[in-house]
Short mmCIF file of C-alpha atoms in Angstrom, two decimals:
data_model
loop_
_atom_site.label_atom_id
_atom_site.label_comp_id
_atom_site.label_asym_id
_atom_site.label_seq_id
_atom_site.Cartn_x
_atom_site.Cartn_y
_atom_site.Cartn_z
CA MET V 26 0.00 0.00 0.00
CA SER V 27 1.54 3.30 -1.14
CA ASP V 28 1.54 6.50 0.91
CA MET V 29 -0.68 9.19 -0.58
CA ILE V 30 0.62 11.82 1.85
CA ARG V 31 4.16 11.85 3.11
CA ALA V 32 6.06 14.54 5.02
CA SER V 33 9.56 14.37 6.42
CA GLY V 34 11.24 16.86 8.74
CA LEU V 35 8.78 19.71 8.10
CA ALA V 36 9.95 22.87 9.82
CA LYS V 37 8.54 26.39 9.82
CA ARG V 38 9.57 29.45 11.80
CA TYR V 39 7.76 32.77 12.29
CA LYS V 40 10.28 35.29 13.59
CA GLU V 41 11.14 33.97 17.07
CA VAL V 42 8.53 31.20 17.10
CA GLU V 43 9.21 27.70 15.77
CA ALA V 44 5.77 26.60 14.60
CA LEU V 45 7.06 23.25 13.29
CA ARG V 46 10.23 21.57 14.46
CA GLY V 47 10.56 18.53 12.23
CA ILE V 48 7.21 16.83 11.64
CA ASP V 49 7.08 13.41 9.94
CA LEU V 50 3.79 12.03 8.55
CA ALA V 51 2.72 9.15 6.33
CA VAL V 52 -0.85 8.38 5.22
CA PRO V 53 -1.39 5.17 3.19
CA GLU V 54 -3.95 5.13 0.41
CA GLY V 55 -7.52 4.79 1.69
CA LYS V 56 -6.60 5.46 5.33
CA VAL V 57 -7.25 8.26 7.83
CA LEU V 58 -4.49 9.95 9.81
CA ALA V 59 -5.56 12.28 12.59
CA LEU V 60 -3.19 15.05 13.56
CA LEU V 61 -4.13 15.72 17.14
CA GLY V 62 -3.14 18.62 19.34
CA PRO V 63 -4.32 21.77 21.12
CA ASN V 64 -4.54 25.26 19.66
CA GLY V 65 -1.07 26.48 18.81
CA ALA V 66 0.40 22.98 18.43
CA GLY V 67 1.20 23.45 14.73
CA LYS V 68 -1.65 21.52 13.08
CA THR V 69 -2.77 24.23 10.68
CA THR V 70 0.80 25.15 9.77
CA THR V 71 1.40 21.49 8.89
CA VAL V 72 -1.73 21.45 6.72
CA ARG V 73 -0.71 24.64 4.92
CA CYS V 74 2.74 23.27 4.15
CA ILE V 75 1.32 20.01 2.78
CA THR V 76 -1.34 21.78 0.70
CA THR V 77 1.12 24.27 -0.88
CA LEU V 78 -0.23 27.33 0.95
CA LEU V 79 3.04 27.76 2.86
CA LYS V 80 6.58 26.89 1.87
CA PRO V 81 8.35 24.99 4.65
CA ASP V 82 11.70 26.28 5.81
CA ALA V 83 13.04 22.73 5.86
CA GLY V 84 11.88 19.21 5.10
CA THR V 85 9.86 17.71 2.27
CA ALA V 86 6.21 16.87 1.58
CA GLU V 87 4.57 14.81 -1.16
CA VAL V 88 0.95 14.29 -2.14
CA ALA V 89 0.21 11.32 -4.43
CA GLY V 90 3.93 11.14 -5.15
CA ILE V 91 4.16 14.81 -6.18
CA ASP V 92 6.58 17.14 -4.37
CA VAL V 93 4.48 20.06 -3.10
CA VAL V 94 7.36 22.55 -3.38
CA ALA V 95 8.74 21.44 -6.74
CA ASP V 96 5.31 21.04 -8.38
CA PRO V 97 2.65 22.87 -6.33
CA ALA V 98 0.13 22.98 -9.19
CA GLY V 99 0.40 19.23 -9.72
CA ALA V 100 -0.01 18.60 -5.99
CA ARG V 101 -3.06 20.89 -5.75
CA ALA V 102 -4.77 18.92 -8.50
CA LYS V 103 -4.75 15.89 -6.19
CA ILE V 104 -6.03 17.66 -3.05
CA GLY V 105 -9.45 18.55 -1.74
CA LEU V 106 -9.10 20.98 1.18
CA SER V 107 -11.58 22.15 3.77
CA GLY V 108 -10.23 24.72 6.22
CA GLN V 109 -11.20 25.58 9.77
CA TYR V 110 -13.88 27.99 8.62
CA ALA V 111 -16.40 27.36 5.86
CA ALA V 112 -15.06 29.21 2.81
CA VAL V 113 -18.35 29.90 1.02
CA ASP V 114 -19.75 33.03 -0.61
CA GLU V 115 -22.71 34.11 1.51
CA HIS V 116 -24.37 35.96 -1.37
CA LEU V 117 -24.41 32.92 -3.67
CA THR V 118 -26.69 29.93 -3.28
CA GLY V 119 -25.25 26.58 -2.31
CA TYR V 120 -25.65 25.45 -5.93
CA GLU V 121 -23.91 28.55 -7.28
CA ASN V 122 -21.01 28.09 -4.85
CA LEU V 123 -20.39 24.56 -6.08
CA VAL V 124 -20.78 25.50 -9.75
CA MET V 125 -18.21 28.27 -9.24
CA VAL V 126 -15.72 25.81 -7.78
CA GLY V 127 -16.35 23.43 -10.67
CA ARG V 128 -15.74 26.17 -13.24
CA LEU V 129 -12.50 27.11 -11.48
CA TYR V 130 -11.47 23.48 -11.92
CA HIS V 131 -12.27 23.84 -15.66
CA LEU V 132 -14.91 21.11 -15.52
CA GLY V 133 -17.03 22.90 -18.11
CA LYS V 134 -20.42 24.47 -17.53
CA ALA V 135 -22.57 21.35 -17.97
CA ARG V 136 -20.33 19.11 -15.86
CA ALA V 137 -19.96 21.74 -13.12
CA GLN V 138 -23.72 22.12 -12.88
CA ALA V 139 -24.32 18.38 -12.82
CA ARG V 140 -21.62 17.86 -10.21
CA ALA V 141 -23.10 20.62 -8.02
CA ARG V 142 -26.50 18.89 -7.98
CA GLU V 143 -24.88 15.53 -7.24
CA LEU V 144 -23.04 16.91 -4.22
CA LEU V 145 -26.02 18.85 -2.88
CA GLU V 146 -27.95 15.59 -2.90
CA ARG V 147 -25.09 13.63 -1.33
CA PHE V 148 -24.68 16.10 1.52
CA ASP V 149 -28.41 16.42 2.24
CA LEU V 150 -28.49 20.01 0.97
CA ALA V 151 -30.71 19.57 -2.09
CA ASP V 152 -33.71 21.33 -0.51
CA ALA V 153 -31.53 24.32 0.45
CA GLY V 154 -29.41 24.33 -2.69
CA ASP V 155 -31.12 27.34 -4.26
CA ARG V 156 -31.08 29.48 -1.12
CA PRO V 157 -28.32 32.03 -0.36
CA THR V 158 -25.78 30.43 1.96
CA LYS V 159 -26.15 33.31 4.43
CA THR V 160 -29.38 31.56 5.45
CA TYR V 161 -27.55 28.27 6.19
CA SER V 162 -26.82 26.97 9.67
CA GLY V 163 -23.22 26.38 10.74
CA GLY V 164 -23.51 22.66 10.09
CA MET V 165 -24.95 23.24 6.61
CA ARG V 166 -22.10 25.60 5.74
CA ARG V 167 -19.54 23.06 6.87
CA ARG V 168 -21.17 20.36 4.73
CA LEU V 169 -21.24 22.73 1.74
CA ASP V 170 -17.56 23.57 2.28
CA LEU V 171 -16.69 19.88 2.33
CA ALA V 172 -18.77 19.35 -0.80
CA GLY V 173 -16.69 22.07 -2.47
CA ALA V 174 -13.54 20.13 -1.63
CA LEU V 175 -14.97 17.15 -3.51
CA VAL V 176 -16.08 18.84 -6.72
CA ALA V 177 -13.07 17.61 -8.71
CA GLU V 178 -13.15 14.16 -7.04
CA PRO V 179 -9.61 14.42 -5.60
CA PRO V 180 -7.93 11.27 -4.27
CA VAL V 181 -6.61 13.11 -1.18
CA LEU V 182 -8.69 15.08 1.33
CA VAL V 183 -7.28 17.39 3.97
CA LEU V 184 -9.78 18.52 6.60
CA ASP V 185 -8.54 21.09 9.10
CA GLU V 186 -10.72 20.84 12.24
CA PRO V 187 -13.89 20.13 10.20
CA THR V 188 -16.27 20.04 13.17
CA THR V 189 -15.00 22.98 15.21
CA GLY V 190 -17.93 25.04 16.49
CA LEU V 191 -20.61 22.56 15.47
CA ASP V 192 -23.30 21.28 17.79
CA VAL V 193 -23.47 17.59 18.68
CA ARG V 194 -25.98 16.70 15.95
CA SER V 195 -24.04 18.53 13.21
CA ARG V 196 -20.80 16.93 14.38
CA GLN V 197 -22.33 13.47 14.13
CA GLN V 198 -23.55 14.28 10.61
CA MET V 199 -20.06 15.36 9.58
CA TRP V 200 -18.61 12.16 11.02
CA ASP V 201 -21.07 10.15 8.95
CA VAL V 202 -20.05 12.03 5.80
CA ILE V 203 -16.35 11.53 6.52
CA ARG V 204 -16.85 7.79 7.08
CA GLU V 205 -18.69 7.57 3.75
CA LEU V 206 -15.86 9.34 1.93
CA VAL V 207 -13.23 7.05 3.40
CA GLY V 208 -15.37 4.04 2.64
CA SER V 209 -15.40 5.07 -1.02
CA GLY V 210 -11.57 5.06 -1.11
CA ALA V 211 -10.49 8.58 -0.16
CA THR V 212 -7.25 9.17 1.71
CA LEU V 213 -7.72 11.63 4.55
CA LEU V 214 -5.54 13.85 6.73
CA LEU V 215 -7.68 15.15 9.57
CA THR V 216 -6.63 17.72 12.14
CA THR V 217 -8.66 18.02 15.29
CA GLN V 218 -8.70 19.16 18.90
CA TYR V 219 -11.42 16.64 19.68
CA LEU V 220 -9.94 13.45 21.05
CA GLU V 221 -13.23 11.63 20.59
CA GLU V 222 -13.17 12.57 16.91
CA ALA V 223 -9.71 11.09 16.40
CA ASP V 224 -10.75 7.98 18.33
CA LYS V 225 -13.82 7.39 16.14
CA LEU V 226 -12.47 8.27 12.69
CA ALA V 227 -8.73 7.65 12.49
CA ASP V 228 -6.76 4.55 11.56
CA ASP V 229 -3.64 6.21 12.89
CA ILE V 230 -2.96 9.20 15.15
CA VAL V 231 -0.01 11.56 15.47
CA VAL V 232 -0.07 13.72 18.59
CA ILE V 233 1.78 17.02 18.25
CA ASP V 234 2.58 19.70 20.78
CA HIS V 235 4.58 22.89 20.23
CA GLY V 236 5.58 21.87 16.71
CA LEU V 237 6.84 18.39 17.58
CA ALA V 238 5.32 14.94 17.12
CA ILE V 239 5.28 13.51 20.63
CA ALA V 240 3.42 10.23 20.02
CA HIS V 241 2.24 8.03 17.16
CA GLY V 242 -0.05 5.01 17.04
CA THR V 243 -3.61 3.78 16.91
CA ALA V 244 -6.09 4.98 19.50
CA ASP V 245 -5.80 1.69 21.40
CA GLU V 246 -1.99 1.79 21.28
CA LEU V 247 -1.92 5.33 22.65
CA LYS V 248 -4.40 4.49 25.38
CA ALA V 249 -2.30 1.48 26.39
CA ARG V 250 0.56 3.87 27.16
CA THR V 251 -1.38 5.33 30.06
CA GLY V 252 -1.85 2.05 31.91
CA GLY V 253 -5.02 0.30 32.99
CA GLU V 254 -8.55 1.34 33.79
CA ARG V 255 -9.65 4.35 35.80
CA ILE V 256 -11.81 4.55 38.90
CA GLU V 257 -13.98 7.65 38.70
CA VAL V 258 -15.78 9.01 41.74
CA VAL V 259 -18.30 11.82 42.18
CA LEU V 260 -18.67 12.85 45.81
CA ALA V 261 -21.89 14.05 47.39
CA ASP V 262 -19.94 16.64 49.40
CA ALA V 263 -16.59 18.27 48.60
CA GLU V 264 -15.73 18.11 52.31
CA ASP V 265 -15.13 14.37 51.83
CA ARG V 266 -12.40 15.07 49.26
CA ASP V 267 -9.41 14.47 51.54
CA ALA V 268 -10.78 11.19 52.87
CA ALA V 269 -11.65 10.01 49.36
CA HIS V 270 -8.19 11.02 48.15
CA ARG V 271 -6.57 8.88 50.88
CA VAL V 272 -8.66 5.85 49.93
CA LEU V 273 -7.99 6.19 46.21
CA SER V 274 -4.27 6.71 46.82
CA GLU V 275 -4.10 3.16 48.19
CA VAL V 276 -4.82 1.73 44.72
CA ALA V 277 -3.69 4.53 42.38
CA VAL V 278 -0.63 3.90 40.20
CA ASP V 279 -0.06 7.50 39.11
CA GLY V 280 -1.60 9.73 41.73
CA VAL V 281 -5.18 10.93 42.08
CA ARG V 282 -6.64 13.67 39.87
CA VAL V 283 -9.15 16.01 41.50
CA GLY V 284 -11.62 18.03 39.43
CA ASP V 285 -11.95 21.79 39.75
CA ASN V 286 -15.10 21.49 41.85
CA GLY V 287 -13.37 19.20 44.37
CA ARG V 288 -16.05 16.51 44.04
CA GLU V 289 -14.76 14.51 41.05
CA LEU V 290 -11.73 12.27 41.55
CA THR V 291 -10.01 9.90 39.13
CA ALA V 292 -7.33 7.29 39.78
CA ALA V 293 -5.60 4.97 37.31
CA VAL V 294 -5.28 1.43 38.66
CA SER V 295 -3.35 -1.67 37.69
CA GLY V 296 -3.95 -5.35 38.21
CA THR V 297 -7.55 -6.46 38.59
CA ALA V 298 -9.57 -3.27 38.42
CA THR V 299 -12.70 -4.80 39.92
CA ASP V 300 -10.71 -5.84 43.02
CA ASP V 301 -9.34 -2.30 43.31
CA LEU V 302 -12.85 -0.88 42.97
CA LEU V 303 -14.05 -3.17 45.78
CA ARG V 304 -11.18 -1.96 48.00
CA VAL V 305 -12.13 1.64 47.28
CA LEU V 306 -15.79 1.06 48.13
CA GLN V 307 -14.81 -0.65 51.37
CA GLY V 308 -12.51 2.29 52.16
CA PHE V 309 -15.27 4.78 51.52
CA GLU V 310 -17.52 2.87 53.92
CA ARG V 311 -14.78 2.87 56.51
CA GLU V 312 -14.17 6.60 56.10
CA THR V 313 -17.93 7.37 55.83
CA VAL V 314 -17.46 8.97 52.40
CA THR V 315 -20.76 9.48 50.57
CA VAL V 316 -20.63 9.19 46.78
CA LEU V 317 -23.15 10.08 44.10
CA ASP V 318 -21.46 7.94 41.45
CA VAL V 319 -18.52 5.58 41.15
CA GLY V 320 -17.37 3.37 38.28
CA LEU V 321 -14.62 2.00 36.05
CA ARG V 322 -13.69 3.21 32.57
CA ARG V 323 -10.93 2.66 30.05
CA PRO V 324 -8.42 5.47 29.53
CA THR V 325 -9.45 8.03 26.91
CA LEU V 326 -7.27 9.99 24.53
CA ASP V 327 -7.73 12.92 26.93
CA ASP V 328 -5.82 10.86 29.48
CA VAL V 329 -3.18 10.10 26.86
CA PHE V 330 -2.66 13.76 25.99
CA LEU V 331 -2.44 14.80 29.61
CA ALA V 332 0.08 12.03 30.31
CA LEU V 333 2.19 12.97 27.28
CA THR V 334 2.17 16.75 27.60
CA GLY V 335 1.26 17.55 31.18
CA HIS V 336 -1.64 19.75 30.08
CA ALA V 337 -5.11 19.25 28.69
CA ALA V 338 -5.74 18.99 24.95
CA GLU V 339 -8.53 21.56 24.83
CA SER V 340 -6.40 24.64 25.31
CA ASP V 341 -2.92 26.04 24.99
CA VAL V 342 -1.05 28.72 26.85
CA ASP V 343 -1.96 31.59 24.58
CA GLY V 344 -5.16 30.12 23.15
CA SER V 345 -4.17 30.95 19.58
CA ASP V 346 -4.66 28.47 16.79
CA ASP V 347 -1.28 28.55 15.10
CA THR V 348 1.37 31.18 14.88
CA ASP V 349 0.94 32.10 11.24
CA THR V 350 -1.59 34.72 10.16
CA THR V 351 -2.44 33.50 6.66
CA ASP V 352 -6.07 34.33 5.89
CA ASP V 353 -8.21 31.21 5.87
CA SER V 354 -9.80 32.31 2.61
CA GLU V 355 -6.48 31.53 0.98
CA MET V 356 -7.16 27.87 1.62
CA GLU V 357 -9.56 27.97 -1.32
CA VAL V 358 -6.48 28.16 -3.53
CA ALA V 359 -5.85 24.48 -2.90
CA ARG V 360 -9.12 23.58 -4.54
#
């Protein structure tokens, strides 16, 4: 199986900030690679280097065997790109947006029009296709943007945080669309802050932080790095926190995490988790700790990211996305 996307040693600096410090990626044909990390990790900079929107300072990148620096036009012909924000013209209808993209791809008027109707139907937008997109919901705009990335039927898709800002229902719809695309043979590079999204969609995951790849593997392989199951406890009263902490510390293998409200505690355990849970319940009875909920769960990718980086995946120090300031509308160029 050949790699449809390959990057080696990608580096990019913005004045005093190293946005990328040597990123390596490989995405086999028909597979999904999730690039996972918080805001500011370097995800969007990586995408822009791979999709020819930025020239890396060092390293190489290929799409479908084409060097993105040596032959950017050839590489762009193989890529469908959807950026962080839906790049649609609000004054055009959904149909007109897709026809415009088709004409830019030189599909010809008849083929562009036919392809627009096909995609509106595929993305459940047929009923809204002749309405101005300024009347669309956020989820509808995201689906239209993704449809635009598919007009020329590219073999490689790059989706930069495709579900950011969507509600739960719209996010599930986007996941269904992405699964369908991969099922039909597309190769996909997906960037996301949502660990659940990477868990559900990706064949392989690269975790990056501050411009470096810090872990690589399947979701199960990454979870295995954090040890066994977790005991999660919700206390009825925060005043029982210290007593609960003492009990959980007797079985915890890596300390006890306490939530911000002081009533939620989590402890990773080893060995037979059910035996450890029984010990904890007996300890709570001994210490007269009252709980609202207690249970076992497998480690999540949130746990993985915290273990790898020492901070949560949802935010970064400065809260910025990436250090470059390229306008997201420029991402349309890669279509």
